[in-house]
Amino acid sequence: MSARLPLLVLALAQLVIALDYNIVYVALPDIGAGLGFAEHDLQWVVSAYVVTTGGFLLLGGRVADLLGRRRTFVAAALVYAGSSLAGGFAGTPGTLVAVRAVQGLGGSLLFPATLSLINTLYAEGPARNRALAVWGAAGAGGLCFGSLLGGVLVEAFGWPSVFLVNVPVAAAIAWAGRVLFPADAPRTGARGFDVTGALTGTAGVTLLVFLLVHAPGAGWSSPSVLVSAVLSPALLALFALVETRSREPLVPARLFGHRGLVIAMAVTAVYSATFSSLPYFLTLYFQNVRGYSAFATGLAFLVPALVVAAGTQLGERAVAVVGVRRMLVGGMALGAAGAAALGLALTEHGSYPLLLPGIVLLGLGQGAAWTGMWITAAAGVAPGDQGVASGLASTSLQVGGAVGLAVLVALAGAAGPHPADGTALAGIRAAVFAAAAGIACGVPLALAVRRTAASP
């Protein structure tokens, strides 16, 4: 059987994950009006997905290692299909937020299962690098295509379509995964599962992501924020204690001695805090400052999507020529330059073509860095640990994104009027320049990859 068909399925799965994160942004005004959301509650259409995905990724990665990658992949895709169907027919705000939480749970299973399948189906080296580049093009591009697709669907069919579009795709990848992926090894003998570690780790990370997402809107002195601020570090400390004493830890301590994985976790956190936060501010700029419609906003993200996809492919080819370290450094440096150029071009009456130099540099750097950081995270990790290693790196991605967006939104509010009031050009520019500085901080992290991507 050709290796291309399984890779196509894995890339489609990553596309679904990325689209689900971003596709609802341009639909939020219609969702709020259609279901009667209170203004301060509408953010939870996005946040419920982010919180559950970030909180359960470690558990999802270990489940893939212990119960089987194909089983986990198929089950997660079916969760996506079912929850998306329910989302399209949701009639109340509470129902839709609950659906988004279930979708996030599906993502916490699907993401590490998909990544660990790539890292076990394709041998380390050029074959795996190529597979990660294709998978990365689907994921990084999907973050931008989500805005385009969301705008088209909302204009043509209304907000329920941004959920219903996932149903046939998720059902198809579940079937294809069952048919195309190799069967999981028979579950013979006892397989240890650290229940206490799973509970404390998942609860601690979930509360941490909840704290970072919820605090900017609710205020750092609100009771829910204060409770989360106390419980999250306590649970994470308990998790660390449990893991040191468990015979079958959720996260084996040996993985924290793998320098390549640890560096990749730091890079993914910086990447998500900066690159992944920029579409939020670009959406504000297009809709609130320039007055674009939902469709026009989605169309404006077409070029970024194509450039990011191209960047992943160029990054994979650059690895073969200059090595992953130099490619990752170059990608972060290029992204920092692009974000700075983009910030300079954001003006009240500026045309879209003026944004293109920054968008192109930013997108190429983003795509290249995305490919490089996952190559680094997977290199030298034993097959039996690929799921939890993927969970660690992707948890860093989610937590970094929550931290970055919270910080940048707060900075934007301090630099100018709050982004939500539609006149926050000064704040948006401040956030973009801050993101450029943050991306630049990823360069020394990438330099530390030296001779660690190949060995623990």
mmCIF file of C-alpha atoms in Angstrom, residues 97-389:
data_model
loop_
_atom_site.group_PDB
_atom_site.id
_atom_site.type_symbol
_atom_site.label_atom_id
_atom_site.label_comp_id
_atom_site.label_asym_id
_atom_site.label_seq_id
_atom_site.Cartn_x
_atom_site.Cartn_y
_atom_site.Cartn_z
ATOM 1 C CA VAL A 97 -20.351 25.800 24.686
ATOM 2 C CA ALA A 98 -20.720 22.180 25.841
ATOM 3 C CA VAL A 99 -20.375 21.002 22.236
ATOM 4 C CA ARG A 100 -17.193 23.017 21.826
ATOM 5 C CA ALA A 101 -15.806 21.430 24.992
ATOM 6 C CA VAL A 102 -16.498 17.960 23.562
ATOM 7 C CA GLN A 103 -14.843 18.972 20.293
ATOM 8 C CA GLY A 104 -11.828 20.034 22.339
ATOM 9 C CA LEU A 105 -11.762 16.628 23.995
ATOM 10 C CA GLY A 106 -11.763 15.078 20.534
ATOM 11 C CA GLY A 107 -8.863 17.323 19.592
ATOM 12 C CA SER A 108 -6.882 16.288 22.661
ATOM 13 C CA LEU A 109 -7.108 12.689 21.453
ATOM 14 C CA LEU A 110 -6.785 13.283 17.712
ATOM 15 C CA PHE A 111 -3.754 15.577 17.710
ATOM 16 C CA PRO A 112 -1.295 13.321 19.579
ATOM 17 C CA ALA A 113 -2.684 10.210 17.881
ATOM 18 C CA THR A 114 -2.123 11.799 14.466
ATOM 19 C CA LEU A 115 1.375 13.010 15.295
ATOM 20 C CA SER A 116 2.446 9.725 16.886
ATOM 21 C CA LEU A 117 1.134 7.807 13.840
ATOM 22 C CA ILE A 118 3.344 9.937 11.598
ATOM 23 C CA ASN A 119 6.327 9.386 13.869
ATOM 24 C CA THR A 120 5.860 5.609 13.877
ATOM 25 C CA LEU A 121 4.664 4.982 10.300
ATOM 26 C CA TYR A 122 7.534 6.959 8.740
ATOM 27 C CA ALA A 123 11.181 6.296 9.534
ATOM 28 C CA GLU A 124 13.192 9.077 11.165
ATOM 29 C CA GLY A 125 14.967 11.110 8.524
ATOM 30 C CA PRO A 126 13.817 12.335 5.080
ATOM 31 C CA ALA A 127 10.646 10.202 4.999
ATOM 32 C CA ARG A 128 9.416 11.486 8.350
ATOM 33 C CA ASN A 129 10.485 15.050 7.590
ATOM 34 C CA ARG A 130 8.490 14.971 4.366
ATOM 35 C CA ALA A 131 5.447 13.570 6.158
ATOM 36 C CA LEU A 132 5.689 16.220 8.877
ATOM 37 C CA ALA A 133 5.931 18.940 6.225
ATOM 38 C CA VAL A 134 2.737 17.747 4.528
ATOM 39 C CA TRP A 135 0.988 17.391 7.894
ATOM 40 C CA GLY A 136 2.289 20.822 8.894
ATOM 41 C CA ALA A 137 1.024 22.419 5.684
ATOM 42 C CA ALA A 138 -2.457 21.125 6.469
ATOM 43 C CA GLY A 139 -2.332 22.346 10.070
ATOM 44 C CA ALA A 140 -0.632 25.702 9.716
ATOM 45 C CA GLY A 141 -2.564 26.510 6.573
ATOM 46 C CA GLY A 142 -5.823 25.409 8.192
ATOM 47 C CA LEU A 143 -5.455 28.105 10.850
ATOM 48 C CA CYS A 144 -5.712 30.696 8.097
ATOM 49 C CA PHE A 145 -8.077 28.818 5.772
ATOM 50 C CA GLY A 146 -10.469 28.563 8.697
ATOM 51 C CA SER A 147 -11.161 32.284 8.466
ATOM 52 C CA LEU A 148 -11.738 32.078 4.708
ATOM 53 C CA LEU A 149 -13.988 29.038 4.902
ATOM 54 C CA GLY A 150 -15.834 30.448 7.885
ATOM 55 C CA GLY A 151 -16.543 33.691 6.041
ATOM 56 C CA VAL A 152 -17.825 31.882 2.949
ATOM 57 C CA LEU A 153 -20.043 29.515 4.931
ATOM 58 C CA VAL A 154 -21.521 32.189 7.196
ATOM 59 C CA GLU A 155 -22.370 34.429 4.243
ATOM 60 C CA ALA A 156 -23.941 31.589 2.244
ATOM 61 C CA PHE A 157 -25.543 29.264 4.804
ATOM 62 C CA GLY A 158 -25.454 30.882 8.241
ATOM 63 C CA TRP A 159 -23.430 30.068 11.352
ATOM 64 C CA PRO A 160 -24.552 26.392 11.811
ATOM 65 C CA SER A 161 -22.659 25.516 8.635
ATOM 66 C CA VAL A 162 -19.270 26.113 10.314
ATOM 67 C CA PHE A 163 -20.043 23.072 12.478
ATOM 68 C CA LEU A 164 -21.916 20.888 10.008
ATOM 69 C CA VAL A 165 -19.110 21.081 7.452
ATOM 70 C CA ASN A 166 -16.975 18.959 9.794
ATOM 71 C CA VAL A 167 -19.404 16.038 9.984
ATOM 72 C CA PRO A 168 -18.733 14.288 6.647
ATOM 73 C CA VAL A 169 -15.003 15.039 6.771
ATOM 74 C CA ALA A 170 -14.538 13.694 10.314
ATOM 75 C CA ALA A 171 -16.649 10.604 9.560
ATOM 76 C CA ALA A 172 -14.623 9.964 6.407
ATOM 77 C CA ILE A 173 -11.244 10.174 8.157
ATOM 78 C CA ALA A 174 -12.509 7.820 10.888
ATOM 79 C CA TRP A 175 -13.427 5.244 8.238
ATOM 80 C CA ALA A 176 -10.196 5.812 6.287
ATOM 81 C CA GLY A 177 -8.090 5.505 9.441
ATOM 82 C CA ARG A 178 -9.762 2.198 10.273
ATOM 83 C CA VAL A 179 -9.050 0.882 6.768
ATOM 84 C CA LEU A 180 -5.612 2.323 5.979
ATOM 85 C CA PHE A 181 -3.647 2.373 9.233
ATOM 86 C CA PRO A 182 -1.955 -0.796 10.497
ATOM 87 C CA ALA A 183 -3.835 -2.607 13.224
ATOM 88 C CA ASP A 184 -2.771 -1.898 16.780
ATOM 89 C CA ALA A 185 -0.846 -4.593 18.585
ATOM 90 C CA PRO A 186 -3.017 -7.000 20.582
ATOM 91 C CA ARG A 187 -3.567 -5.777 24.130
ATOM 92 C CA THR A 188 -2.002 -8.727 25.914
ATOM 93 C CA GLY A 189 -1.065 -8.620 29.580
ATOM 94 C CA ALA A 190 -1.574 -5.789 32.022
ATOM 95 C CA ARG A 191 -0.993 -2.278 30.848
ATOM 96 C CA GLY A 192 -0.327 0.102 33.652
ATOM 97 C CA PHE A 193 -2.184 3.387 33.711
ATOM 98 C CA ASP A 194 -1.412 6.067 36.232
ATOM 99 C CA VAL A 195 -4.949 7.074 37.222
ATOM 100 C CA THR A 196 -3.855 9.501 39.952
ATOM 101 C CA GLY A 197 -1.313 11.129 37.659
ATOM 102 C CA ALA A 198 -3.882 11.357 34.868
ATOM 103 C CA LEU A 199 -6.430 13.033 37.135
ATOM 104 C CA THR A 200 -4.048 15.504 38.780
ATOM 105 C CA GLY A 201 -2.146 16.336 35.584
ATOM 106 C CA THR A 202 -5.264 16.795 33.456
ATOM 107 C CA ALA A 203 -7.034 18.873 36.124
ATOM 108 C CA GLY A 204 -3.940 21.003 36.749
ATOM 109 C CA VAL A 205 -3.312 21.788 33.078
ATOM 110 C CA THR A 206 -7.028 22.357 32.401
ATOM 111 C CA LEU A 207 -7.278 24.845 35.258
ATOM 112 C CA LEU A 208 -4.080 26.560 34.106
ATOM 113 C CA VAL A 209 -5.441 27.053 30.581
ATOM 114 C CA PHE A 210 -8.813 28.125 32.021
ATOM 115 C CA LEU A 211 -7.047 30.671 34.221
ATOM 116 C CA LEU A 212 -5.088 32.158 31.309
ATOM 117 C CA VAL A 213 -8.110 32.312 29.013
ATOM 118 C CA HIS A 214 -10.668 33.489 31.591
ATOM 119 C CA ALA A 215 -8.681 36.011 33.665
ATOM 120 C CA PRO A 216 -8.291 38.818 31.078
ATOM 121 C CA GLY A 217 -12.058 39.125 30.703
ATOM 122 C CA ALA A 218 -13.186 38.307 34.236
ATOM 123 C CA GLY A 219 -10.427 40.185 36.038
ATOM 124 C CA TRP A 220 -7.558 38.733 38.034
ATOM 125 C CA SER A 221 -9.370 39.314 41.317
ATOM 126 C CA SER A 222 -12.565 37.418 40.421
ATOM 127 C CA PRO A 223 -13.326 34.353 42.610
ATOM 128 C CA SER A 224 -13.094 31.829 39.754
ATOM 129 C CA VAL A 225 -9.692 33.183 38.739
ATOM 130 C CA LEU A 226 -8.355 33.180 42.302
ATOM 131 C CA VAL A 227 -9.546 29.611 42.892
ATOM 132 C CA SER A 228 -7.939 28.466 39.644
ATOM 133 C CA ALA A 229 -4.719 30.311 40.511
ATOM 134 C CA VAL A 230 -4.488 28.365 43.776
ATOM 135 C CA LEU A 231 -5.657 24.947 42.587
ATOM 136 C CA SER A 232 -3.728 24.773 39.300
ATOM 137 C CA PRO A 233 -0.171 24.974 40.723
ATOM 138 C CA ALA A 234 -1.195 22.771 43.670
ATOM 139 C CA LEU A 235 -2.494 20.056 41.344
ATOM 140 C CA LEU A 236 0.528 20.315 39.054
ATOM 141 C CA ALA A 237 2.862 20.010 42.057
ATOM 142 C CA LEU A 238 0.920 16.944 43.210
ATOM 143 C CA PHE A 239 1.131 15.559 39.681
ATOM 144 C CA ALA A 240 4.923 15.945 39.697
ATOM 145 C CA LEU A 241 5.110 14.166 43.062
ATOM 146 C CA VAL A 242 2.874 11.326 41.898
ATOM 147 C CA GLU A 243 4.880 10.850 38.703
ATOM 148 C CA THR A 244 8.149 10.409 40.603
ATOM 149 C CA ARG A 245 6.623 7.549 42.612
ATOM 150 C CA SER A 246 4.490 5.824 39.996
ATOM 151 C CA ARG A 247 5.565 2.561 38.383
ATOM 152 C CA GLU A 248 3.687 3.491 35.206
ATOM 153 C CA PRO A 249 3.806 7.319 35.093
ATOM 154 C CA LEU A 250 1.624 9.281 32.728
ATOM 155 C CA VAL A 251 4.762 11.180 31.660
ATOM 156 C CA PRO A 252 7.955 9.116 32.030
ATOM 157 C CA ALA A 253 10.677 11.191 33.682
ATOM 158 C CA ARG A 254 13.177 10.068 31.039
ATOM 159 C CA LEU A 255 11.445 12.295 28.493
ATOM 160 C CA PHE A 256 12.475 15.399 30.422
ATOM 161 C CA GLY A 257 16.079 14.282 29.963
ATOM 162 C CA HIS A 258 15.601 14.336 26.199
ATOM 163 C CA ARG A 259 17.052 17.730 25.329
ATOM 164 C CA GLY A 260 15.585 17.843 21.836
ATOM 165 C CA LEU A 261 12.062 17.337 23.171
ATOM 166 C CA VAL A 262 12.502 19.903 25.963
ATOM 167 C CA ILE A 263 13.813 22.504 23.514
ATOM 168 C CA ALA A 264 10.984 21.715 21.106
ATOM 169 C CA MET A 265 8.471 22.274 23.918
ATOM 170 C CA ALA A 266 9.958 25.714 24.582
ATOM 171 C CA VAL A 267 9.924 26.587 20.885
ATOM 172 C CA THR A 268 6.305 25.444 20.455
ATOM 173 C CA ALA A 269 5.245 27.603 23.405
ATOM 174 C CA VAL A 270 6.910 30.691 21.896
ATOM 175 C CA TYR A 271 5.573 29.840 18.450
ATOM 176 C CA SER A 272 1.973 29.558 19.639
ATOM 177 C CA ALA A 273 2.182 32.645 21.841
ATOM 178 C CA THR A 274 3.250 34.735 18.849
ATOM 179 C CA PHE A 275 2.550 33.316 15.393
ATOM 180 C CA SER A 276 -0.744 31.693 16.380
ATOM 181 C CA SER A 277 -2.035 34.835 18.111
ATOM 182 C CA LEU A 278 -1.585 37.119 15.106
ATOM 183 C CA PRO A 279 -4.702 35.962 13.150
ATOM 184 C CA TYR A 280 -6.816 37.226 16.063
ATOM 185 C CA PHE A 281 -5.423 40.750 15.704
ATOM 186 C CA LEU A 282 -5.534 40.648 11.913
ATOM 187 C CA THR A 283 -9.219 39.721 12.144
ATOM 188 C CA LEU A 284 -9.802 42.740 14.390
ATOM 189 C CA TYR A 285 -7.909 44.949 11.967
ATOM 190 C CA PHE A 286 -9.791 43.746 8.881
ATOM 191 C CA GLN A 287 -13.260 43.862 10.435
ATOM 192 C CA ASN A 288 -13.103 46.643 13.032
ATOM 193 C CA VAL A 289 -10.589 49.060 11.529
ATOM 194 C CA ARG A 290 -11.005 48.483 7.794
ATOM 195 C CA GLY A 291 -14.690 47.462 7.924
ATOM 196 C CA TYR A 292 -14.371 44.188 5.967
ATOM 197 C CA SER A 293 -17.343 41.819 5.844
ATOM 198 C CA ALA A 294 -17.041 38.233 7.100
ATOM 199 C CA PHE A 295 -16.475 37.024 3.544
ATOM 200 C CA ALA A 296 -13.903 39.714 2.748
ATOM 201 C CA THR A 297 -12.080 38.956 5.999
ATOM 202 C CA GLY A 298 -11.924 35.294 5.101
ATOM 203 C CA LEU A 299 -10.670 36.165 1.627
ATOM 204 C CA ALA A 300 -7.946 38.341 3.135
ATOM 205 C CA PHE A 301 -6.556 35.246 4.879
ATOM 206 C CA LEU A 302 -6.170 33.321 1.620
ATOM 207 C CA VAL A 303 -2.672 34.670 0.884
ATOM 208 C CA PRO A 304 -1.400 33.975 4.447
ATOM 209 C CA ALA A 305 -2.745 30.423 4.203
ATOM 210 C CA LEU A 306 -1.003 29.743 0.903
ATOM 211 C CA VAL A 307 2.278 31.282 2.070
ATOM 212 C CA VAL A 308 2.287 29.293 5.332
ATOM 213 C CA ALA A 309 1.672 26.079 3.383
ATOM 214 C CA ALA A 310 4.554 26.962 1.060
ATOM 215 C CA GLY A 311 6.740 27.687 4.096
ATOM 216 C CA THR A 312 6.235 24.188 5.484
ATOM 217 C CA GLN A 313 7.419 22.672 2.211
ATOM 218 C CA LEU A 314 10.408 24.984 1.924
ATOM 219 C CA GLY A 315 11.284 24.201 5.532
ATOM 220 C CA GLU A 316 11.327 20.461 4.860
ATOM 221 C CA ARG A 317 13.640 20.950 1.879
ATOM 222 C CA ALA A 318 15.874 23.305 3.838
ATOM 223 C CA VAL A 319 16.355 20.672 6.556
ATOM 224 C CA ALA A 320 18.016 18.384 3.994
ATOM 225 C CA VAL A 321 20.383 21.175 2.938
ATOM 226 C CA VAL A 322 21.261 23.144 6.090
ATOM 227 C CA GLY A 323 19.929 20.966 8.939
ATOM 228 C CA VAL A 324 16.981 21.465 11.260
ATOM 229 C CA ARG A 325 18.804 23.882 13.591
ATOM 230 C CA ARG A 326 19.691 26.437 10.916
ATOM 231 C CA MET A 327 16.311 26.074 9.269
ATOM 232 C CA LEU A 328 14.494 26.667 12.564
ATOM 233 C CA VAL A 329 16.652 29.709 13.356
ATOM 234 C CA GLY A 330 16.003 31.090 9.879
ATOM 235 C CA GLY A 331 12.270 30.516 10.174
ATOM 236 C CA MET A 332 12.012 32.364 13.484
ATOM 237 C CA ALA A 333 14.170 35.256 12.227
ATOM 238 C CA LEU A 334 12.129 35.528 9.029
ATOM 239 C CA GLY A 335 8.895 35.479 11.033
ATOM 240 C CA ALA A 336 10.119 38.235 13.360
ATOM 241 C CA ALA A 337 11.030 40.436 10.396
ATOM 242 C CA GLY A 338 7.665 39.746 8.775
ATOM 243 C CA ALA A 339 5.685 40.594 11.919
ATOM 244 C CA ALA A 340 7.603 43.864 12.306
ATOM 245 C CA ALA A 341 6.949 44.778 8.661
ATOM 246 C CA LEU A 342 3.283 43.901 9.106
ATOM 247 C CA GLY A 343 3.007 46.134 12.161
ATOM 248 C CA LEU A 344 4.413 49.068 10.200
ATOM 249 C CA ALA A 345 1.901 48.511 7.391
ATOM 250 C CA LEU A 346 -1.195 48.457 9.622
ATOM 251 C CA THR A 347 -2.728 51.889 9.074
ATOM 252 C CA GLU A 348 -6.258 53.241 9.214
ATOM 253 C CA HIS A 349 -6.643 53.650 5.458
ATOM 254 C CA GLY A 350 -3.839 51.453 4.128
ATOM 255 C CA SER A 351 -4.557 49.074 1.259
ATOM 256 C CA TYR A 352 -4.255 45.295 1.464
ATOM 257 C CA PRO A 353 -1.249 45.149 -0.935
ATOM 258 C CA LEU A 354 0.763 47.190 1.584
ATOM 259 C CA LEU A 355 0.416 44.279 4.025
ATOM 260 C CA LEU A 356 1.719 41.669 1.593
ATOM 261 C CA PRO A 357 5.502 42.008 2.201
ATOM 262 C CA GLY A 358 4.989 41.437 5.931
ATOM 263 C CA ILE A 359 2.446 38.671 5.329
ATOM 264 C CA VAL A 360 4.794 36.808 2.964
ATOM 265 C CA LEU A 361 7.814 36.997 5.273
ATOM 266 C CA LEU A 362 5.708 36.092 8.296
ATOM 267 C CA GLY A 363 4.013 33.162 6.556
ATOM 268 C CA LEU A 364 7.224 31.657 5.182
ATOM 269 C CA GLY A 365 8.849 31.871 8.608
ATOM 270 C CA GLN A 366 5.772 30.448 10.319
ATOM 271 C CA GLY A 367 5.539 27.463 7.988
ATOM 272 C CA ALA A 368 9.247 26.668 8.192
ATOM 273 C CA ALA A 369 9.319 26.943 11.993
ATOM 274 C CA TRP A 370 6.220 24.739 12.318
ATOM 275 C CA THR A 371 7.868 21.928 10.379
ATOM 276 C CA GLY A 372 11.192 22.296 12.205
ATOM 277 C CA MET A 373 9.815 22.228 15.730
ATOM 278 C CA TRP A 374 7.893 18.967 15.180
ATOM 279 C CA ILE A 375 10.916 17.319 13.573
ATOM 280 C CA THR A 376 12.887 18.313 16.671
ATOM 281 C CA ALA A 377 10.192 17.052 19.058
ATOM 282 C CA ALA A 378 10.038 13.599 17.469
ATOM 283 C CA ALA A 379 13.726 12.952 16.807
ATOM 284 C CA GLY A 380 15.251 10.248 18.980
ATOM 285 C CA VAL A 381 12.058 9.457 20.915
ATOM 286 C CA ALA A 382 11.284 5.740 21.284
ATOM 287 C CA PRO A 383 8.189 4.504 19.389
ATOM 288 C CA GLY A 384 6.427 3.581 22.630
ATOM 289 C CA ASP A 385 6.784 7.160 23.895
ATOM 290 C CA GLN A 386 5.789 9.001 20.721
ATOM 291 C CA GLY A 387 2.208 9.569 21.885
ATOM 292 C CA VAL A 388 3.071 11.158 25.219
ATOM 293 C CA ALA A 389 5.979 13.092 23.648
#
